[in-house]
Structures are given as structure tokens and as C-alpha cells.
Amino acid sequence: MKSSLGFSGSVARYFLTTEITPLLALVGLLLGLLAVMITPREEEPQINVTFANLFIPFPGATAKEVESLVSTPAEQVLSEIEGVKHVYSTSRPGQAVLTIQYRVGEDRTSAILRLYDAIYSNQDWLPPGLGVGQPIIKPMGIDDVPILTLTLWSEEEGVTSHQLQKVAHAIEVELKQVKGTRDLFTIGSSEDVVHVELDPVALAGYGIALSDLRRALELSNATRTSGSLVADNREVLVQAGTFLTTVEEVERLVVGVHGGRPVYLDDVATINRGADQLEKMVWLGTGPAAERKGIQAVGEYPAVTIAVAKQAGTNAVEVASEVIARFEQLKGIFVPDGIEATVTRNYGETADAKAKKLITKLIFATLSVVLLVLLFIGVREAVIVGMAVVITLAMTLFASWAWGFTLNRVSLFALIFSIGILVDDAIVVVENIHRHLQLGGKKLLEVIPQAVDEVGGPTILATFTVIAALLPMAFVTGLMGPYMSPIPINASIGMLISLAVAFVVTPWMANALIKTDGHGHSGPVKAVEESRLYRLFYRLLHGFLRRGEGRGRRWLLAGVILLLIIASMALVVTQSVVLKMLPFDNKSEFQVVVDMPEGSSVEQTTRVLSELAAYLRTVPEVTDYQVYSGTAAPINFNGLVRQYYLRQGANVGDIQVNLVDQKLRQRKSHEVATAVRAPLQEIGQRYAANVKIVEVPPGPPVQSPLVAEIYGLDYNGQMKVAAEVKEILSSSAEVVDVDE
């Protein structure tokens, strides 16, 4: 028997009675438990999506001059950088904005270093002597997406967004001390400034020119190191000048001399401290489902939003919960009474909920398989299969962590997707051992290696066939490949581990758990033929296996199967079944993006946003919404790719809409977004506003499902063609939003 066993049978015989086998199984379980405890949990897979924006000031230049003197030369230099996929430029009066998009998967640090090297080693491409400013580089990546947003608001009268922003800035430093936080910023009111309102009559009376006044302010609000003094063997550093810190200091600035006496700034101007000129507005509104989120107020209130991003590789669940806990500690200290805080985004909570939900489904799928084995083979065999699946999943989770994956919806979906494949190896081995025992005549220690060896070759072939079918998905380029890579990699690793467990651990557990009589078998062959399962399959299949009349039945069965295949393919042709890459996700949020015509004031944009918000207050599933006028809402992964963080100006606005938890509503988020699209766009059309409903995609985001890029030397010709393409897209039945 020893010489006749193949690879799989020899492995099974070697580990069948050795003491190291249970130790290996225990180590596998412990490693899996460790992986569950230490693997970070996130909403999205951690992939390298590196962008960088390059801002080059060119004061006084027209858009055409900026394009020819700055943007075009910069594009030529930046396109030569290794790893760059696209370079886009926008030329506007006084500034060039270039977007450098790297290929997905490029290391962020090395990519940014190459960008800095290219810019600062090619300074000669900037036109000398024309006043072109120093380039400013703003790199962006997936870790720049805030995982948590806290919106501060108040029901009390007299509390303005400017006051709320002061509170937000006061607690920023405290929240930044939470371990794992990365970037933390506030979106809301204008900054705190000192207003100097000049009195032209007083200026003329004292004979002070505006240029003299500006020079006096610049010189008074400056400080510099002025060397050192040495005396008595001690060195004292000397610093000349101080920065202005109070309104009183600004008022008592000497800006001139008249009639032999100094002229102070408050003699020729009115000075007061307050918010800067209104350029952006933020407010929070409540919806019909606000109480289900714990919001008791009804109406709209001035607000500011604190956005928190996390460091790479940290656990989003822990960072978000610790930030919220720290904020609660600051109440009554930095946060005055009467100021409310609503969590308007918590990707840590959603990541944890998805992870728990998927783990629950993973356990359900495992128990379902064990139940089937229990019903059709036996209790002990079901225990063996269940233990094999648990060990396989535990070791796969550890391998996933070692590979660098996090616990997210894609990596856990990979385990659920592959569990039906992972159990095959253990079931095949256990079932064949069970069959050999029923045949009788041999002892258990003799049966197990032979049974494993008999199915070992086909099991190995089936395992590598599945791997060969799945693994190419890991080499898909673009965002889809790295985003979905946990599926082929985790499934392939799981298949290899499942094969090892089936040949090493499963035979040992079969020897330990399966009971036989003294003759080494559990019953005669006749018992198999008398079983209910055997009789059931005999009645179903015997008619197709007989010669003669069975031939016609076999052809009939083949014809029926062929017709069913053709009918299933026809479902796609008739669009009864719509082909999609991924199904719609049932999120608890969506975004309304508003673009007003160029030149619109922030007040007009606010008016349109107010009307849109008034309609959203009537949607039953809405708990709350945040309106951002003149600025962008905190970006998500979708907004990162679409560069929504560049949306600044009086003519742009966002509405972040939050829905009640999916367990408490009947309509899915896509159904809600689809239902509100037409009414919102109708409101926007009255003001020539472009209103778009943006949902969080279930997979990797893209610029848009359809993108038309138009190139040419004649700019006016490009605009004409673009208008024609827009008209064609707008008239297409399936296109709902068109932007340019």
C-alpha cells in the first residue's frame, strides 16, 4: 500500500497519526483570531489612488496668456514623469491649475517625490521676469478622504456660523491629538479678520495717501531676527518688531504725522473685528426622519462641519469612535452649552456594520454547509467539514492580513464568494472516506490514506483550475483591478489553504472522530442500496441510464437544457435582465451637486440651494442634510476621483443628504435618489442651474459612466463640437445628467 500511494495519499498517511497535526490546526485557528483582532476595518479597500494638483499663480495675466506661457510648457514637463497617466490643465485669469493623475497602484511617496523633482529641476520653463509665482503642490490620495464629519449647530437665537467656527477651531487641536488622525479641517463660515473701514474725508484732512497707509500697516505687522548682543559672557538674541494681536494694537498704529502730532489709524478709519466678507455659507436642516437619528429640532440652522481623515493602515472603527469620545469630553470645556453636534458621516461605523454583517453571513454560509453534510452523510462527518472550513477561513484571514489587505466589504465578500469552493475539498475527502468505510473490509487507518489518494488528483486539478479562472482578475488595470484584487487573491489563497487542510487536517480528524466496529466498517454494501437517498436518485436517473429507451430520454434532457440556456441568454437581449458590473449598494447618503452659471453670486447660489433643500425636507427617508454654498462638502472616495475638493467659488454648491438607516426604511437609497432627481432638476432649471444627483458607487468610482474628451487646435471649434456632443447625450434616453 505504501508504494502504491500517490502524493495526496502519502501526505495524508504522514499526518494521520502524528502529534503535530492538531498543533498545526490550533496554530491556524489562533492566527485567524489574531488577524480578526489586528486587521484594520475600513469602508473601502486601501489602494493607491494618487493625484496632485499644481497651482501656479500668474497675477495680471489673461487666461490665454496663462495657457500659452504656463499651462502648455508645464504639461510637457509633467507628462514626462514616470508613472503619470494623465495631465489636465485649467487656465484661468491669473492662475494655472494642473492635475497630475498617476496610474493606480503607484506608491504615493515616490510619486510625489518624482513630481517635486520634475518641477524644481525644471524651473526654467517658467517665463522669467513676468511675475509668475512659485508653484504650489497639493497631493491627494485615498487617505485624504474624511472618515468622520461632525456638524456643529445651535437652536439658540443669535448663534452664528462664525461663532460656531471659533468653537470648531478651538477643538481642532484637541481632536488632532487622537491617535490615528491625519488631516482635520473645518468647513463653514469666513475666517476671523480685523476690518479697517477708511474715512476718505479724514484721510484728506490729514494728508495721508492710501499707499502710505498700506506701507505703515505692512511695516507694523512684521517681525524679523536682527542679530544678537554679547555682554557679560552671555549672548542675547534680538528680534525686531512684533505681530499685531489685538484690535487695540491696530487702532493705535501710527500711520502719519500732522501738525507735529502722530496720526493714529483710528483717527482715519473705523476698526472692528468680525467675519470676513461672506464667500461661503453652511447650514444644517432636519428631515421627516430626524427623530430616528436622535435629532429633536425641526428647521434649518447655521452650521460648520469638522472633517477628520485617518492615517494609512489604521483602523477606521477605532479612530472614529475615539474622536467622538474625545469630543464628548470637550463638551462644557471647549464646546459651550447650547451647541449641538451631529455625526453626519461615520465611515468607521458603516465599515464595522458591514464587516459584522458579512461575518454573520460567512458564519451562516458555513453552518448551511455543515447542515447539508449532517443531513446527507452524518453528524461526525459534518463536524469534520465544519472544523475544516473554520480552520481554512481563519488561516485565509491571516494570509489576507499578511498580504496587506484590510477588513472591508470587498475582502470579506471574497471569503463569502469562495466559501462554496473552499468546502469542496473537505467534503470530497470526507465523503470518500465515508464511502470506503461503508464498503467494509479494511481498518480505518488503512482506509483513510487510500480514500484521500483516490480523490487527491482530481481535487488538486479542480483547485488549480479554479485558481486559474480567478487569478487573472488580479491583473486588471485601472481602478477596478486593485479595488477588486482581494477577491481573486483571497480566493486563490483560500483554495490553496483548503487543499492543504483537506490533505493534512481532515484525515487526522476523520481518524479521531469517525467510529467503526471491530472489522473497520460501518455496515455492508447492501445498506447503501437500501438507503432512501439511493432509492431517490435511482428513480430519478435510472431511466436516463438504460440502453435503448434511455437514449431518447437523454437527447430530450439535452434539448431542454439547451433551450434553457438560450432562454437565459435572451433575457439579456430583451433587457429583461440588465448587465451591470456591480449591484447598487443601499447606502444611507447621497449628494446633490449644483453648478450655477458663471458669474452667479453666492447669494443667488444660496437661494437655489434653499429651494432644493425645501424639497428634500419633504422626503420621508431624510434625517438631515447639510448645505454648502460657495464651497464643497467633505469629499468621499467618489469625490476624490472626481476632484470635488476643487469646487470653490460663488457659483457652486453641494447638499449632503443623510437617510435613515436601511433597516428603518423600505426604499433603497438608489430608489430615493432616482425619485428626487426629476423634482430637484426641475427646480434647478428655473435658475439655469445644473443639478446632479451623485450616489456613492458600489465599486471603484470613475469620472463619469460616459466621458467624451474633445481635442483640437481651435478652441472655439472645440466648444462648438462640445455643445453638439452635449446635445446628443442630453437627448439619449438613458442619460440623466450631462455636465461640461
Steps between C-alpha positions, in 0.01 A plus 500: 500500500787734579650473156165541324402827670538824307583848627170573675478157661859520623436841657184372669680189633790711634278739698239238594641401838767762573456736797595805292173495303271627779765756587497629142121522510513689833764741366281565195201585720706730724654679202152560361380637835804728512428623146140588590623698800783696333383542141376857443135535403418747227215599271705469180807294402831674568631570151745754364299761311743789478411841363679829525385850418752759395403866548714757318408866562547747215352832625359728235516250214198407289385141463655482151833629629494255788434214258780585257766612750437267796249217446632362170871494601404350836302221333805405291722476807248314718406245231860374504477385863508124544167351606285794388184394319333833422582869530211747486526878515257784558607851410318785666583869538798526734549129568569161342365187666647168387386155610752217493336156514728203562430144402310306764740316728787750477660548840385836635829607657721424201242648261495834684879503525526457124253786456697736723822402325351568156362841600798638687760362259322665205444851635615642166164415339342782700531827303753723684425859586121481449397459862417127493478383860640194673312176412294351784460121508199341670519117492179304556436134571249263654618591850388858438135386500344586839364196683310713752317832483349684796260782425468766771173694517277673753132568551570809711432836342800719430744212452663552160711271288795729572468429872467129428817514294688648797386203710605259223847653474536483878442123508698415184826478696341275762348264244827488305665341804290186455731225381451407136359832378665658198341808352240701689331812366183709534260598223271789581502871556754756384815546705536745788656830382544862603304736276651841430238734352674815378359849531590685176431844655728432797772364271485814287501723809813340638664480156553123512506304174376141472847383401643649820230332703567161340874536559446589865281194554752268334794633702311491828384139460844345445778346702850381418816383669752784535812327623617473860666695779791370706559629851635347822584179316138454397337518159154653465307450175334816371168492316365820347130570469189310613187366340169674562287289735212721619260754356639760741849458356362554151313812613814656655719454193673820394429551131630857461583833657287813472565834668782355705285227658464134403198384304361167620311254282177547695518872414447423131310169511247295693649172625297198610555128519266243344440260213662561165293588195233235442629251241352171621209385713424175680185398680333185628139402440286226646276258314188297584712213643717722722366356826614152400855637501453671834452854364210668679521839330296589191620757247825640360791633704841659428773239522863410441640155427816349649648234268748239628718275282701206632857385451577220258471150647308603811165358605220732387266358765735582788603843370141613446377376838795657684446837328131497599591401856756781519242750373258393772771573758542852361136593557472765766871584464560604140145442380252736671153392607240541229726390216396166354714257304360254247708221349430551132749238380654205680675261265641323804150407612390396151821300449445320830134433414589360159777287647268356765227441244736321262653296784147400603428389144831314499396309813155435352651363180734274699216368717289437188774284352545314828123438519493355150787263583324404822178412316655303217813342652502511879554700818869422545572568135321836532720590799811415298390714205403787729837497676682484165309803373565699820873423491517587131323833548712586805826435314370688195422805715855492635645466150281792388638716782857394420442593135400851609123489458263657751162374616263671261194407300705376204739277695218347706285456191793302356474251787122467465536465125759224536353307793304280263828409334702471822278227646524282190840354590401400853162363389653292220758349735253432782237358267750262338623382841137442598439304177805278554389424852158393377663264252663328800786253525777735616604682811461878531875568494521313170189653349583869555826525297350296217179707497697827497733376229209388284356853480827688548584546132159634394487723811839655420399547137168661597674732748750634247228525235302734725815699578577529129149634442513754785859621515509693168252744655785623724685632193218722374627855454339825608303545819303179460805272531646617834153571640373148433837325549403354843251274320743308275791512745306402814305234311817354348682497834193345661490227237864406565445500876181296455695242301768478769238467776317227304819292468648570845235586761186334361648143498624546859156618618334210311722255684423669832123542463361230271404188694507155343443147625775253550506400135571857389174569318167651593271269311463273193469626146140388493419770757601763248265360238213497746543864608233758416749726323614216275143411409420866423789540257433158352145602405618835359796381294440136415272585208774708336773240550326199342587398150240522230215719625743691725672641190193700402461633851862614504454691173181656637683609816782651293246689289323640805831616647597666171164681482541626855847632417367683194208640703737628769715674237187655348431673832804719431399569138148605601647697797280306740826461693733802495871424498696695763846474643371527858153534656384826655604535861246607761686795651359747748617807312510670165612839375340779300759693298397841368682709238361845436585703188838672509477837669220406738528648847519289813165650605334370182661160544375493859148580383499205261645268764232614744222403259662162435532444874134593550401212274740258672326580831191326360675170419393251772834320524711814558634545853714809438691684231789744488506779243835636381473819294815637334704199606503120476374248751758265659603266221451125494689248284279594208571869553874432518508350151269770364705769679204658676748653746581758227139623497538848644331821396177694520327297227539149652322321780438155650229341710601196702183296565491239778233230508366295785670163552410245236338279764243774566394576142340307219649682203865449414727801469509465120121507487494814715766669286317408181170632636640841598703558183220635280349743759843636594605548139171676429581751775849546361377562147306805619832661593713354216678285760652161421377268777650152523412217738822320596478163674782315670596231247501135610844453349795712392395850394556649158492852357160415349342191341538673162780749431554674165834680459533745210840606371603756239703811427203733457347572840181648355466194279544274804223684683270466200561126474459465878159668482393258225620198699319629808180533301530141378562369850217706647255356248602139583230316691726337760712809581374693804777754569726682255779728612780683323 
